[in-house]
XYZ file of C-alpha atoms in Angstrom:
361
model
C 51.940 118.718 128.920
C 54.536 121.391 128.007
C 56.985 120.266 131.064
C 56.076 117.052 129.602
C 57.377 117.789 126.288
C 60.569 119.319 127.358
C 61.280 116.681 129.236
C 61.529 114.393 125.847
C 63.093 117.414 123.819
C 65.771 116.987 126.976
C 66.076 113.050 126.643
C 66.443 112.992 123.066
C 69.199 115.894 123.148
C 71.261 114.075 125.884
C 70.868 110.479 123.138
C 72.131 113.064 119.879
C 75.018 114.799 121.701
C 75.811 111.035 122.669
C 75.091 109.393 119.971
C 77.329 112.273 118.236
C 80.355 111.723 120.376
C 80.256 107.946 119.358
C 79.957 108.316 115.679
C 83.678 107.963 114.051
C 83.678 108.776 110.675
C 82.366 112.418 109.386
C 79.737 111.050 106.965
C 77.999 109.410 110.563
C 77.866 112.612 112.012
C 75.672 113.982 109.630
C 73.452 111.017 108.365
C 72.578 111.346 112.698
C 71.372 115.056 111.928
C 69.662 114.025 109.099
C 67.766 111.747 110.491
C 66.117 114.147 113.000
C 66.445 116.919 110.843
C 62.425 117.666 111.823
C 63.175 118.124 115.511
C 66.395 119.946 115.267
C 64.764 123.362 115.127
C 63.107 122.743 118.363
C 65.165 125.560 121.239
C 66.088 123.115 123.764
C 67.831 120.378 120.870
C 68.939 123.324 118.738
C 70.829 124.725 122.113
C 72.651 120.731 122.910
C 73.482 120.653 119.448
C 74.977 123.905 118.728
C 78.360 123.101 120.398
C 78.402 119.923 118.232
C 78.177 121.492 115.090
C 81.042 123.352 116.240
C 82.671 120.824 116.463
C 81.331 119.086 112.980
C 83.407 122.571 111.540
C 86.271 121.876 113.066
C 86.230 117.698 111.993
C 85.382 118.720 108.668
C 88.259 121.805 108.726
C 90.619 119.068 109.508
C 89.601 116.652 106.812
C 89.953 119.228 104.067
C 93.856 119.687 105.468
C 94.092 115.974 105.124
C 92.786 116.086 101.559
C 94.706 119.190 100.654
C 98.010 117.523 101.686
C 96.845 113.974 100.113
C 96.663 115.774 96.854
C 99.391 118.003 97.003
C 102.239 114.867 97.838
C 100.267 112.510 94.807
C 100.158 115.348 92.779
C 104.060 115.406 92.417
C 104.234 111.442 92.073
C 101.707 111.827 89.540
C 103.774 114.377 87.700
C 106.591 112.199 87.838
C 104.820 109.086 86.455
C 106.207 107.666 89.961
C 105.001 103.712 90.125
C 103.968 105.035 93.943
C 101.584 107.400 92.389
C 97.886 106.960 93.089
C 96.732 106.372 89.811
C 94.849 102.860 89.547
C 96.864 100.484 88.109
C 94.686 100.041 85.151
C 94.093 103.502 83.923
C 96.329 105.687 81.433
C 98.102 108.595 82.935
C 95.821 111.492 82.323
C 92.403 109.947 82.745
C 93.815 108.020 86.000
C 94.987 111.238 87.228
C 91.397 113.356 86.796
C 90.260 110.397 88.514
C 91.978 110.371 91.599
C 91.199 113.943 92.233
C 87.613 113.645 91.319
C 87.918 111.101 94.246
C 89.366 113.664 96.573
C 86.796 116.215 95.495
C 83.904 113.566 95.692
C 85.079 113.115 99.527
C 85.064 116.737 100.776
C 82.003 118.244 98.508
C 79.201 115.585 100.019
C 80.373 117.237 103.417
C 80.296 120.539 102.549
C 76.550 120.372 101.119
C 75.568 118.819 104.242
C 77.206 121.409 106.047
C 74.949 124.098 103.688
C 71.240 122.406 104.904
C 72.671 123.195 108.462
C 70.667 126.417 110.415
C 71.409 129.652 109.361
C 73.242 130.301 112.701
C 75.965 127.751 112.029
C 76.098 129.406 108.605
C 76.726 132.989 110.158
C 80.139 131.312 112.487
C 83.587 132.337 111.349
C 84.570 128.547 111.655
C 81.809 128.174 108.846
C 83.569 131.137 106.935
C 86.869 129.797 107.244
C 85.696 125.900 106.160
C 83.980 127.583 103.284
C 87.289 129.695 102.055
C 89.322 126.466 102.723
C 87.058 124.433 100.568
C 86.856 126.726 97.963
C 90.538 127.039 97.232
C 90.962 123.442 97.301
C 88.254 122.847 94.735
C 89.628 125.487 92.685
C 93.481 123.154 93.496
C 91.742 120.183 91.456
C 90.183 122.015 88.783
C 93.570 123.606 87.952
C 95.177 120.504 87.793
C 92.704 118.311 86.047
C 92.325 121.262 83.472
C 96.623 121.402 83.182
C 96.421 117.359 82.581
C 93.996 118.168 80.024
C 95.143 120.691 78.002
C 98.730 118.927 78.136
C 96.765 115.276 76.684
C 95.120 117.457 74.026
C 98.169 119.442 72.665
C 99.849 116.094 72.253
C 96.854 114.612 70.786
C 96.936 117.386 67.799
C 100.783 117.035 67.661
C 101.507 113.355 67.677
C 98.029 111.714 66.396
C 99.093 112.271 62.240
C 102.546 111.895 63.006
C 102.286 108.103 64.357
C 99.386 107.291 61.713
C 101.765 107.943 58.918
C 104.357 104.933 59.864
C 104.095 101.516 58.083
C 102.342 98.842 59.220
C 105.512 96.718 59.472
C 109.233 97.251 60.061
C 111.819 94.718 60.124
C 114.373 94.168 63.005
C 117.758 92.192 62.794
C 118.522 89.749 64.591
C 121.035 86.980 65.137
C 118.320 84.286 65.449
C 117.814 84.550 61.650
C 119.577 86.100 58.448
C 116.564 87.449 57.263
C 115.723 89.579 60.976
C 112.419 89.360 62.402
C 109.184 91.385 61.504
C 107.463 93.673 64.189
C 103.940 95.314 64.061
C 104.386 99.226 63.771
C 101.571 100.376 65.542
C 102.990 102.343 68.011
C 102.442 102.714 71.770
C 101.756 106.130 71.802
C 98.505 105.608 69.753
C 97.313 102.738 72.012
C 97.707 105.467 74.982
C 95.767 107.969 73.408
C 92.944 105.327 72.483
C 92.646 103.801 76.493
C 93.096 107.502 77.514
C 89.545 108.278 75.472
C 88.045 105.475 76.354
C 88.595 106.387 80.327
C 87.503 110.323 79.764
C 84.341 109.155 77.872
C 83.600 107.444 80.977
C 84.540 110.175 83.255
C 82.165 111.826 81.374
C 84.929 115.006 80.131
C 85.217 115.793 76.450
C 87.878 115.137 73.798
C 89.215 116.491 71.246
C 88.046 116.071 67.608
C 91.048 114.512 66.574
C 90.914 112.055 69.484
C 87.330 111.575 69.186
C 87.905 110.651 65.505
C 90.705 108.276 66.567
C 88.913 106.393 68.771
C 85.682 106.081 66.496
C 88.041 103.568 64.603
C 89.005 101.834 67.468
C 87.650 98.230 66.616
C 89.017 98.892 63.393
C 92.681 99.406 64.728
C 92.068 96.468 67.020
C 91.714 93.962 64.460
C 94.173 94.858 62.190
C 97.096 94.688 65.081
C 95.066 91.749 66.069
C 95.433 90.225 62.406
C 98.694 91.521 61.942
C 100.377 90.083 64.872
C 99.073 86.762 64.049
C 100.916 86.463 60.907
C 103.839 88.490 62.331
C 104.347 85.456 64.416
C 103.886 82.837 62.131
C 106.103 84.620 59.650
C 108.846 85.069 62.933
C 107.968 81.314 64.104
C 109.070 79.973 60.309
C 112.125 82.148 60.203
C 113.656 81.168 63.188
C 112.798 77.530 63.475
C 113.900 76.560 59.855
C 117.015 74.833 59.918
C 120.240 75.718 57.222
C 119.416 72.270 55.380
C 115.314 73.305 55.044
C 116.037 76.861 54.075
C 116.830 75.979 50.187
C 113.773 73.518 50.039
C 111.324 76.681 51.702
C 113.172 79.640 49.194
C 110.484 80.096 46.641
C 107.439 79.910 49.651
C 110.131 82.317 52.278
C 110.064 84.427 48.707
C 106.316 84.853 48.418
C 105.856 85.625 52.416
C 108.029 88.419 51.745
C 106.744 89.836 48.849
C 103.293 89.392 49.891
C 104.578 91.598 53.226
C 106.812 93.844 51.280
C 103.647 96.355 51.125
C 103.549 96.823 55.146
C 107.417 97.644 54.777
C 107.030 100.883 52.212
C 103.911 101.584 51.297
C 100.972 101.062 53.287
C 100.490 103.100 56.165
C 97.835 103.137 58.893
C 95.733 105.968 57.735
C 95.523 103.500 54.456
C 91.982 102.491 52.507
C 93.432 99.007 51.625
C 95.069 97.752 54.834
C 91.939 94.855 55.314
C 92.799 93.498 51.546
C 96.573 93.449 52.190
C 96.005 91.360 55.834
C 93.793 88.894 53.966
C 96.079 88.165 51.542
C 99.482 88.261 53.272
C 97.351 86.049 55.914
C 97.025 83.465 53.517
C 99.974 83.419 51.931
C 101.783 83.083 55.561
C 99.103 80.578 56.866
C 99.555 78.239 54.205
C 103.547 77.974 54.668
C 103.271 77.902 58.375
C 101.035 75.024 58.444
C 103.293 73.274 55.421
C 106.888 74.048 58.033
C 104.782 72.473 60.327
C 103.796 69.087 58.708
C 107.291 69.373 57.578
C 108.767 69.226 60.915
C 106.347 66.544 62.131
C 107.183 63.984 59.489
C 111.087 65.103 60.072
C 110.459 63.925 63.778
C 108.290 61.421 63.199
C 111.144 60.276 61.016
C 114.004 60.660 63.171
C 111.809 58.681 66.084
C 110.806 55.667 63.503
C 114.891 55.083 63.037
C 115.782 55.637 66.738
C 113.578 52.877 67.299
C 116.152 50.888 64.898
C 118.896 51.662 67.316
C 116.707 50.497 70.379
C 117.180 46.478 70.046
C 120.696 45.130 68.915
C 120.454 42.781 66.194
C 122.475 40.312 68.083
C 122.213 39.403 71.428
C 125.239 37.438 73.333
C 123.896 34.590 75.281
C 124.444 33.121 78.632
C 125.727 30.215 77.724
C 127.456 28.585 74.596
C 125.976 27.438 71.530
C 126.914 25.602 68.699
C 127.887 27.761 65.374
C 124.624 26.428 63.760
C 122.269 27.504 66.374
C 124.023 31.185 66.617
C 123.747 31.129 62.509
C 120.102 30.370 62.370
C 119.104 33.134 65.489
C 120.884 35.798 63.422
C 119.214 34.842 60.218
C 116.081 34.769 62.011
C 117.009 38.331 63.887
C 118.003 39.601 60.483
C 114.666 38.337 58.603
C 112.130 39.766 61.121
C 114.426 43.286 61.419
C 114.401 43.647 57.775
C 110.805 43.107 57.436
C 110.172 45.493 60.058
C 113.142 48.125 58.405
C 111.068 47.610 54.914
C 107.592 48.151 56.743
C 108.544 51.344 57.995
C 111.220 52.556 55.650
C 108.143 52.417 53.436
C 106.304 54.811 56.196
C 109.466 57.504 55.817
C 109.401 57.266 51.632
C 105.337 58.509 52.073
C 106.162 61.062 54.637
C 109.307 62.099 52.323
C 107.124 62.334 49.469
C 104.900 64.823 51.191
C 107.731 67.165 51.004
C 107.840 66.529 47.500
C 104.539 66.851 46.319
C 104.028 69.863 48.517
């Protein structure tokens, strides 16, 4: 029975050691040990394994060099904001940065714990000593950098935050398109960093600062005023530059209110304001209603200007073929001239009601 036995305990070394060599990737190596882990401690698999394990120390030695020189040629792309960098695409700086090296670390500590459930003779190798040192100080690599990409978001958080919440809502840009210059939301970029950089580290699980944390708690709150604001930042923008000379002096008095209802976001509402949703609503109005009046306004203009192009279309007279007598050429121009002037007064009476529009509005 016990030559029996060995005889198995033989077999099933000679399939591990194969089934070993065949396995690629490092993570197949040791979900193989794992799943005999219960015979492993038998002599005669313990002995056909023990070179393999070696081995397993030196695979895993050589992945941690792989890792440590993957992070140490992104780190300085990182540093440099480099578009090469390996940062995902859709994450701010900092939080994309922690990241990618909790990526690295996530790929060499699952190894190294499977490494520790190994027997306590692997354990006692130099190789094991030297994998364990290795590990260490590249562990300790990423926690000095995520912590330096910390501190660095935070100081800049506590020196910048107040600063950028004290601008005005609005500021006003020249430009050649129109006399007036165009009007641009002031909420600056730095501010929308610091709120996606929060949002990423909350999910990466790593604290923020007060200040930040603050910050973000308003976050919807931010969002819909920009939201709000750039809506009527465009309209105001759209009316500016699409009225022509001619319209301007008809539009003064409504171009008048827009501004002054705006005037507030210039000089004296700022974003760390109590009254910013009351100002929105109104200047939203205000804007709305002349936006949609510029607009019926330039549809009846064009509606115009296509009823008398259609005037142009059809001469009044047409030369014929052949000759005709001076009576017959009289009466087909008075009848050419009756039904055009019919249709002239039909619609002329179409452009008076669209004129009148203007008018009344």
């Amino acid at each position: 029975f016990r030559q029996r036995i060995k005889e198995l305990e033989r077999r099933l070394a000679s399939i591990l050691t194969q089934s070993f060599d065949d396995c690629d990737a490092l993570v197949g190596k040791f979900k193989l040990l794992e799943s005999f882990e219960g015979l492993l401690t038998r002599e005669i698999i313990q002995d056909e394994l023990e070179k393999k394990q070696v081995t397993l120390l030196e695979i895993y030695k050589q992945d941690l060099k792989i890792v440590g020189q993957i992070f140490q040629e992104g780190r300085v792309l990182v540093d440099k904001l480099d578009e090469n960098s390996p940062i995902s695409s859709n994450m701010p700086p900092i939080s994309g940065a922690i990241n990618w090296t909790t990526g690295l670390y996530e790929r060499i500590k699952d190894p190294m714990e499977r490494l520790q459930g190994l027997s306590q003779s692997l354990q006692d190798r130099e190789e094991y000593k030297d994998v364990v040192k290795l590990f260490n100080s590249l562990r300790k690599n990423l926690d000095e950098f995520n912590a330096s990409k910390i501190d660095e978001w935070e100081r800049g958080v506590e020196e910048n935050t107040e600063e950028q919440l004290n601008k005005w809502l609005l500021v006003r840009e020249e430009t050649e398109l129109a006399e007036e210059g165009f009007v641009r939301v002031n909420f600056d970029p730095v501010l929308v960093r610091y709120l996606r950089e929060v949002k990423y580290l909350q999910i990466l699980d790593i604290p923020v600062p007060d200040r930040a944390d603050s910050l973000f708690n308003k976050v919807d709150t931010y969002r819909r005023w920009t939201g709000r604001l750039d809506l009527i930042v465009e309209m105001y923008n759209n009316i500016i530059a699409t009225l022509l000379p001619v319209e301007k002096p008809l539009m003064h008095s409504r171009i008048e209110k827009m501004n002054k209802a705006l005037q507030a976001g210039f000089d004296t509402l700022k974003w760390n304001a109590t009254d910013i949703d009351k100002f929105i609503d109104n200047a939203m109005g205000i804007v709305t209603d002349v936006d949609e009046l510029v607009k019926k306004m330039k549809e009846n203009v064009s509606k115009m200007i296509e009823i008398m192009n259609q005037w142009s279309e059809t001469p009044l007279f047409q030369r014929k073929n052949r000759t005709q007598a001076p009576e017959d050429v009289e009466s087909l121009h008075n009848a050419a001239v009756t039904a055009r002037f019919d249709s002239i007064k039909g619609e002329g009476k179409e452009i008076h009601k669209r004129s009148e529009e203007h008018t009344s509005e």
